[in-house]
Coordinates of C-alpha atoms in Angstrom, one line a residue:
M1 CA 78.8 97.5 127.1
A2 CA 76.0 95.2 126.0
M3 CA 77.9 92.2 127.3
S4 CA 80.5 92.6 130.0
K5 CA 83.3 90.2 130.9
T6 CA 81.2 88.8 133.8
T7 CA 78.6 87.3 131.4
N8 CA 78.4 83.6 130.7
T9 CA 80.9 81.6 128.7
Y10 CA 78.7 81.4 125.7
N11 CA 78.6 85.1 125.2
R12 CA 82.3 85.5 125.8
Q13 CA 83.0 83.0 123.0
N14 CA 81.5 85.4 120.6
W15 CA 84.0 88.1 121.5
E16 CA 86.4 88.8 118.7
D17 CA 90.2 88.4 119.0
S18 CA 92.4 89.3 116.0
E19 CA 96.1 89.7 115.3
F20 CA 96.0 92.6 112.8
P21 CA 93.3 95.1 111.9
I22 CA 91.6 95.6 108.5
L23 CA 92.6 99.0 107.4
C24 CA 92.8 101.1 104.2
Q25 CA 96.1 102.6 103.0
T26 CA 95.1 106.1 104.1
C27 CA 94.4 105.1 107.7
L28 CA 97.5 102.9 107.9
G29 CA 99.7 105.9 106.9
D30 CA 102.9 106.2 104.9
N31 CA 105.3 104.9 107.6
P32 CA 106.4 101.4 106.7
Y33 CA 107.6 100.8 110.3
V34 CA 104.4 101.7 112.1
R35 CA 104.0 100.5 115.7
M36 CA 100.6 99.5 117.1
I37 CA 99.2 99.1 120.6
K38 CA 97.0 96.1 120.9
E39 CA 94.4 95.6 123.6
R40 CA 92.2 92.5 123.7
Y41 CA 88.6 93.2 124.2
G42 CA 89.4 96.8 125.0
K43 CA 86.2 98.3 123.5
E44 CA 82.9 97.3 122.1
C45 CA 82.0 97.6 118.4
K46 CA 80.0 100.6 117.6
I47 CA 77.8 98.6 115.3
C48 CA 77.2 95.2 116.9
T49 CA 78.2 96.2 120.5
R50 CA 80.4 93.2 120.9
P51 CA 83.8 93.5 122.6
F52 CA 86.7 93.2 120.2
T53 CA 90.4 93.7 120.0
I54 CA 91.3 97.3 119.4
F55 CA 94.5 98.7 117.8
R56 CA 95.9 102.1 118.3
W57 CA 98.8 103.7 116.2
C58 CA 100.1 106.9 114.8
P59 CA 100.0 107.0 110.9
G60 CA 102.8 109.5 110.5
A61 CA 104.6 112.5 111.7
R62 CA 102.4 115.4 112.9
M63 CA 99.4 113.1 112.6
R64 CA 96.8 112.2 115.3
F65 CA 96.6 108.8 116.8
K66 CA 93.9 106.5 115.3
K67 CA 92.2 103.4 116.5
T68 CA 89.8 100.8 115.2
E69 CA 86.1 101.6 115.7
I70 CA 84.2 98.5 114.6
C71 CA 85.0 94.8 114.8
Q72 CA 86.3 92.7 111.9
T73 CA 83.1 90.9 111.3
C74 CA 81.2 94.1 110.7
S75 CA 84.1 95.3 108.5
K76 CA 84.0 92.1 106.3
L77 CA 80.2 92.3 106.1
K78 CA 80.4 95.7 104.4
N79 CA 84.0 95.5 103.0
V80 CA 85.0 98.7 104.8
C81 CA 87.9 99.9 106.9
Q82 CA 87.7 99.4 110.6
T83 CA 88.6 103.0 111.3
C84 CA 87.2 105.3 108.6
L85 CA 84.4 102.9 107.4
L86 CA 85.1 103.7 103.7
D87 CA 85.1 101.0 101.1
L88 CA 88.4 99.2 100.9
E89 CA 88.5 98.9 97.1
Y90 CA 87.3 102.4 96.0
G91 CA 87.7 104.5 99.1
L92 CA 84.1 105.7 98.9
P93 CA 81.2 105.7 101.4
T94 CA 79.0 102.7 101.4
Q95 CA 76.0 104.8 100.3
V96 CA 77.7 105.7 97.1
R97 CA 79.0 102.2 96.4
D98 CA 75.6 100.6 97.1
A99 CA 73.9 103.1 94.9
A100 CA 76.3 102.4 92.0
L101 CA 76.2 98.6 92.3
K102 CA 72.4 98.6 93.2
I103 CA 73.0 96.7 96.4
Q104 CA 70.1 96.4 98.9
D105 CA 71.7 95.0 102.0
K106 CA 69.3 95.1 104.9
I107 CA 71.2 94.4 108.1
P108 CA 69.0 94.0 111.2
E109 CA 69.4 96.8 113.8
S110 CA 67.7 95.3 116.8
D111 CA 70.0 93.7 119.4
V112 CA 68.7 90.1 119.2
N113 CA 68.3 90.0 115.5
K114 CA 71.7 91.7 115.0
E115 CA 73.5 89.2 117.3
F116 CA 71.9 86.2 115.5
Y117 CA 72.7 87.7 112.1
I118 CA 76.4 88.3 113.0
Q119 CA 76.8 84.8 114.4
N120 CA 75.5 83.3 111.1
I121 CA 77.9 85.5 109.1
E122 CA 80.8 84.4 111.3
S123 CA 80.1 80.8 110.7
Q124 CA 79.9 81.4 106.9
L125 CA 83.2 83.2 107.0
K126 CA 84.9 80.4 109.0
A127 CA 83.6 77.8 106.5
G128 CA 84.3 79.9 103.5
G129 CA 88.1 79.9 103.4
D130 CA 90.8 82.6 103.6
N131 CA 88.4 85.4 104.6
T132 CA 89.7 87.7 101.8
V133 CA 86.3 88.2 100.2
A134 CA 83.6 90.4 101.5
A135 CA 80.7 88.6 103.1
G136 CA 77.0 88.9 102.6
T137 CA 75.3 90.7 99.7
V138 CA 78.3 93.0 99.1
G139 CA 80.7 90.1 98.4
K140 CA 78.3 88.7 95.8
S141 CA 77.7 92.1 94.1
L142 CA 81.3 93.5 93.8
A143 CA 81.5 94.2 90.1
A144 CA 83.1 96.9 87.9
S145 CA 81.2 100.2 87.8
D146 CA 81.9 103.2 85.6
M147 CA 80.7 105.7 88.2
L148 CA 82.8 104.1 91.0
A149 CA 85.9 104.1 88.7
K150 CA 85.4 107.8 88.1
L151 CA 84.9 108.7 91.7
A152 CA 87.5 106.4 93.3
R153 CA 90.7 107.7 94.7
T154 CA 93.9 106.5 93.1
A155 CA 96.2 107.6 95.8
P156 CA 96.0 107.8 99.7
Y157 CA 94.5 111.0 101.2
Y158 CA 96.7 111.5 104.2
K159 CA 95.2 114.9 105.0
R160 CA 92.4 112.9 106.7
N161 CA 94.9 111.9 109.4
L162 CA 95.7 115.5 110.5
P163 CA 95.2 116.4 114.1
H164 CA 92.0 117.9 115.4
I165 CA 91.7 121.7 115.7
C166 CA 92.9 123.2 118.9
S167 CA 89.9 124.8 120.7
F168 CA 92.2 126.9 122.8
W169 CA 93.9 128.4 119.7
V170 CA 90.4 129.3 118.3
K171 CA 89.7 131.2 121.5
G172 CA 93.2 132.8 121.4
E173 CA 94.3 131.1 124.6
C174 CA 96.7 128.4 123.4
K175 CA 100.2 128.9 125.0
R176 CA 101.9 125.8 123.6
G177 CA 102.9 127.3 120.3
E178 CA 104.6 124.8 117.9
E179 CA 104.6 122.1 120.6
C180 CA 100.8 121.9 120.5
P181 CA 99.8 118.5 119.2
Y182 CA 96.6 119.9 117.8
R183 CA 96.1 121.8 114.6
H184 CA 96.1 125.6 114.6
D185 CA 93.6 126.3 111.9
K186 CA 90.2 127.9 111.3
P187 CA 87.4 125.5 112.0
V188 CA 84.6 124.8 109.5
E189 CA 81.4 126.7 109.6
P190 CA 78.7 125.2 111.9
D191 CA 76.2 125.2 109.0
D192 CA 78.5 123.0 106.9
P193 CA 76.9 119.6 106.5
L194 CA 80.3 117.8 106.5
S195 CA 80.7 118.8 110.2
E196 CA 77.9 116.4 111.2
Q197 CA 79.0 112.9 110.4
N198 CA 77.9 109.7 112.2
I199 CA 79.5 106.3 112.3
R200 CA 76.2 104.4 112.1
D201 CA 74.9 106.5 109.2
R202 CA 78.2 105.9 107.4
Y203 CA 78.1 102.2 107.9
Y204 CA 74.4 101.7 107.0
G205 CA 74.6 104.1 104.1
R206 CA 72.0 106.7 105.1
N207 CA 72.1 110.4 105.6
D208 CA 75.8 110.6 104.9
P209 CA 76.9 114.2 103.9
V210 CA 80.1 112.9 102.3
A211 CA 78.1 110.6 100.1
D212 CA 75.6 113.3 99.1
K213 CA 78.6 115.5 98.1
L214 CA 80.1 112.7 95.9
M215 CA 76.7 111.9 94.3
K216 CA 76.4 115.5 93.2
R217 CA 79.9 115.4 91.8
A218 CA 79.1 112.2 89.9
A219 CA 76.1 114.0 88.3
S220 CA 78.4 116.8 87.0
I221 CA 81.2 114.6 85.6
P222 CA 82.0 115.8 82.1
T223 CA 81.8 113.4 79.1
L224 CA 84.1 113.0 76.2
D225 CA 82.3 113.6 72.9
P226 CA 83.8 112.3 69.7
P227 CA 84.8 114.9 67.1
E228 CA 82.8 115.5 64.0
D229 CA 85.7 114.7 61.7
K230 CA 85.4 111.0 61.1
T231 CA 89.0 110.7 59.9
I232 CA 90.3 111.2 63.4
T233 CA 91.2 107.9 65.0
T234 CA 93.9 109.0 67.4
L235 CA 93.6 109.4 71.2
Y236 CA 95.8 111.6 73.4
V237 CA 96.9 109.9 76.6
G238 CA 98.4 112.2 79.2
N239 CA 99.6 112.2 82.8
L240 CA 101.9 109.2 82.2
G241 CA 104.5 108.2 84.7
E242 CA 108.2 108.2 84.1
H243 CA 108.5 104.4 83.8
I244 CA 105.6 103.8 81.5
T245 CA 106.7 102.2 78.2
E246 CA 105.0 101.7 74.9
V247 CA 104.3 98.0 75.7
D248 CA 102.3 99.1 78.8
I249 CA 100.2 101.4 76.7
R250 CA 99.6 98.7 74.1
D251 CA 98.6 96.3 76.8
N252 CA 95.9 98.6 78.0
F253 CA 94.5 99.7 74.6
Y254 CA 94.8 96.7 72.3
H255 CA 91.6 94.9 73.3
Y256 CA 89.5 97.8 72.1
G257 CA 90.6 97.3 68.5
E258 CA 93.5 97.1 66.1
I259 CA 96.2 99.7 66.8
R260 CA 98.0 101.3 63.9
S261 CA 100.7 103.1 65.9
V262 CA 101.7 104.3 69.4
S263 CA 103.8 107.4 69.7
L264 CA 105.3 108.0 73.1
V265 CA 106.6 111.4 74.1
P266 CA 108.6 111.0 77.4
R267 CA 109.4 114.7 77.8
Q268 CA 105.8 115.7 77.9
Q269 CA 104.7 112.4 79.6
C270 CA 102.1 111.7 77.0
A271 CA 101.4 109.4 74.1
F272 CA 99.3 109.1 71.0
V273 CA 97.4 105.9 70.2
Q274 CA 96.1 105.6 66.7
Y275 CA 93.5 103.0 65.7
T276 CA 92.8 101.6 62.3
K277 CA 89.0 102.1 62.7
R278 CA 87.0 105.0 64.1
A279 CA 84.7 102.6 66.0
A280 CA 87.6 101.2 67.9
A281 CA 88.8 104.6 68.9
E282 CA 85.4 105.6 70.1
L283 CA 85.1 102.4 72.2
A284 CA 88.5 103.0 73.7
A285 CA 87.6 106.7 74.5
E286 CA 84.4 105.6 76.2
K287 CA 85.9 102.8 78.3
T288 CA 89.1 104.7 79.4
F289 CA 87.9 108.3 79.8
N290 CA 88.4 109.2 83.5
K291 CA 88.7 105.5 84.4
L292 CA 92.1 104.2 83.3
V293 CA 94.7 104.1 86.1
L294 CA 98.3 103.1 85.1
G295 CA 101.3 103.3 87.4
G296 CA 99.2 104.7 90.2
K297 CA 98.0 107.7 88.2
K298 CA 94.7 108.3 86.5
L299 CA 95.4 108.9 82.8
T300 CA 94.0 111.9 80.9
I301 CA 92.2 110.7 77.7
K302 CA 91.3 113.2 74.9
W303 CA 90.8 113.1 71.2
A304 CA 93.8 114.2 69.1
H305 CA 93.5 117.0 66.6
S306 CA 93.1 116.4 62.9
Q307 CA 96.4 115.8 61.1
A308 CA 95.4 117.9 58.1
K309 CA 94.4 120.9 60.2
S310 CA 97.6 120.6 62.2
T311 CA 99.7 120.6 59.0
A312 CA 97.8 123.6 57.5
Y313 CA 98.2 125.5 60.7
A314 CA 101.9 124.8 60.9
Q315 CA 102.4 126.0 57.3
N316 CA 100.4 129.2 57.9
S317 CA 102.3 129.9 61.1
A318 CA 105.7 129.5 59.5
P319 CA 107.9 132.7 59.6
R320 CA 108.7 134.7 56.5
G321 CA 111.8 133.7 54.6
G322 CA 111.7 130.3 56.2
G323 CA 110.5 128.5 53.1
G324 CA 106.8 128.4 54.1
S325 CA 103.9 130.6 53.0
S326 CA 103.0 133.5 55.3
R327 CA 99.7 133.6 57.1
I328 CA 96.9 135.5 55.4
F329 CA 94.9 137.9 57.6
D330 CA 91.7 139.7 56.8
P331 CA 92.3 143.3 55.5
V332 CA 91.7 146.0 58.0
P333 CA 89.9 149.1 56.5
G334 CA 91.7 152.4 56.8
L335 CA 95.2 151.1 56.9
P336 CA 97.8 151.7 54.1
G337 CA 98.9 148.8 51.9
Q338 CA 101.8 146.6 52.5
L339 CA 105.2 148.2 52.0
P340 CA 107.5 146.6 49.3
M341 CA 110.4 144.5 50.5
P342 CA 113.8 146.1 50.1
P343 CA 116.0 144.7 47.2
N344 CA 118.6 143.6 49.7
P345 CA 116.9 142.5 53.0
T346 CA 120.3 142.2 54.8
D347 CA 121.2 145.8 54.1
Y348 CA 119.7 147.5 57.1
F349 CA 121.2 151.0 56.5
N350 CA 120.8 151.3 52.6
L351 CA 124.6 151.5 52.2
Q352 CA 126.3 151.2 48.8
A353 CA 129.4 149.0 48.3
S354 CA 131.5 152.1 47.7
E355 CA 130.4 153.7 51.0
M356 CA 131.4 150.7 53.0
A357 CA 134.8 150.6 54.8
V358 CA 136.2 147.6 56.6
L359 CA 138.4 148.3 59.5
P360 CA 141.7 146.5 59.9
P361 CA 141.8 143.9 62.6
G362 CA 142.3 145.4 66.0
M363 CA 141.6 149.0 65.0
K364 CA 138.8 151.2 66.3
I365 CA 136.8 153.7 64.4
H366 CA 138.2 156.7 66.3
Q367 CA 141.8 155.6 65.3
L368 CA 141.2 156.1 61.6
P369 CA 142.1 159.5 59.9
P370 CA 139.2 161.5 58.5
G371 CA 140.3 160.9 55.0
L372 CA 139.7 157.1 55.2
I373 CA 136.1 157.5 56.6
P374 CA 133.6 157.7 53.8
G375 CA 131.8 161.1 53.7
A376 CA 134.0 162.7 56.5
P377 CA 135.8 166.0 55.7
S378 CA 139.6 166.0 55.8
Y379 CA 141.9 168.2 58.0
A380 CA 143.0 170.2 54.9
S381 CA 139.4 171.1 53.8
M382 CA 138.4 172.0 57.3
Y383 CA 141.5 174.2 57.7
Q384 CA 140.8 176.0 54.4
Q385 CA 137.2 176.7 55.6
Q386 CA 138.5 178.2 58.8
Q387 CA 140.9 180.5 57.0
A388 CA 138.2 181.6 54.5
G389 CA 135.7 182.3 57.3
G390 CA 133.8 179.1 57.2
P391 CA 131.0 178.2 54.9
S392 CA 128.8 180.9 56.3
G393 CA 131.4 183.8 55.7
I394 CA 132.0 184.5 59.4
P395 CA 135.6 185.9 59.8
P396 CA 137.8 184.1 62.3
S397 CA 137.9 187.1 64.6
A398 CA 134.1 187.1 65.0
A399 CA 134.0 183.4 66.0
G400 CA 135.7 184.3 69.4
P401 CA 139.2 184.5 70.7
S402 CA 141.7 182.6 68.8
T403 CA 143.2 179.7 70.7
S404 CA 146.5 180.2 68.9
S405 CA 146.9 183.7 70.3
V406 CA 146.1 182.4 73.7
G407 CA 148.7 179.8 73.4
N408 CA 151.3 182.4 72.1
S409 CA 150.7 184.7 75.0
G410 CA 151.8 181.9 77.3
G411 CA 155.1 181.8 75.5
S412 CA 154.7 178.2 74.5
G413 CA 153.4 176.6 71.3
H414 CA 152.1 173.4 73.0
G415 CA 148.6 175.0 73.5
M416 CA 147.9 175.0 69.8
V417 CA 144.5 173.4 69.0
P418 CA 144.1 171.6 65.7
P419 CA 141.8 173.4 63.2
A420 CA 139.4 170.6 63.5
M421 CA 138.6 171.5 67.1
Q422 CA 138.0 175.2 66.4
Q423 CA 134.3 175.9 66.4
Q424 CA 132.6 178.4 64.3
Q425 CA 129.9 179.1 66.9
L426 CA 129.6 178.0 70.5
H427 CA 126.0 176.8 71.1
Y428 CA 126.8 175.1 74.5
P429 CA 129.4 176.0 77.1
S430 CA 130.7 172.4 77.0
Q431 CA 131.8 173.0 73.4
D432 CA 134.4 175.6 74.5
P433 CA 137.9 174.0 74.0
A434 CA 139.2 175.8 77.1
R435 CA 136.4 174.4 79.2
L436 CA 137.2 170.9 77.9
G437 CA 140.8 171.2 79.1
A438 CA 142.4 171.4 75.7
L439 CA 144.7 174.2 76.9
K440 CA 147.6 173.3 79.2
K441 CA 148.6 176.0 81.6

């Protein structure tokens, strides 16, 4: 430590004692009943090297224990969390925030100058009031920024609280299994710049790999270009919450211009905001694209499609016979022309009215006699054809053994097969009446 507990009383008066830490929501965790261990002057600040009160807690289940790393004076000086050293308002590194707000805060780094500077800041904070505003140059420069609004996190990132990787598991020697408090996962590559992070570089905003990654992301953020059709004055607002009402949407869009209508679609969790003028719609799209947060969610802002084009597409895509015109496609060479429509589209089998027979209720088709089925031969005509040798002139004796003689040889007339079941010629063995079990022995 730079100053131990055995130093003079003047130096010990500069040590910091606090009742609760300054933390971001991610480091605090999702447990509303978090329990902390407090130790007065348990460690020195990693920025100003003064002893301060440290806090230690577990942010949630299956998470690692966290503790404060810097004192509250250094935290208020940069408006950062005492543990992760990220900005309390945007959740971004100080290098990104200072670059967006154009802040040039030069904090002395030598021991004597740093101690004198910290004492002056503490006196200003005590004389300032409730200590809820950032001190120094940061507190005077905190203003709205489009880039910060696009890069800021709208929800806590609890994955940052996961345990560290188990080194024994990486070597294949961990024997704890599921009881291991460390994470069994593949480590990052040694060449990854995110694996080399320093608390001092994060605090002073220099050589921060996370900040470099976010700055590259900010350079590639897409923009929302207005459509060429000047008649479009409607914006699509997506990713709405379940409890968002039309009044909430009007309260966030009315100050960009006069609103003609707001159409809320709760099932799709979206809405359509229509302005009376195109300039108001363009201003609203510019100010809210990738920036507007409502109900804890970042809303999706897009330009709506033209109403005339949507109506024409709906008419062209209407099905045939539904009252709308069919879609017109370009002709394909080599294909025949369009076939004419049948006179009766509901007649799928081209049946005439005289050929249609309606079955009585509860009767099946096999229960009808052949004379009532249109186009089916009757028993009398079939029997006459069998007696005459059939339509091909084949005598009954040439068609095979008569089933009636077989039945008479048995001395019983119950083996008689109706003429309709006698075949002129057997093409398959399964067509033989004797094989089908028509004869009773």
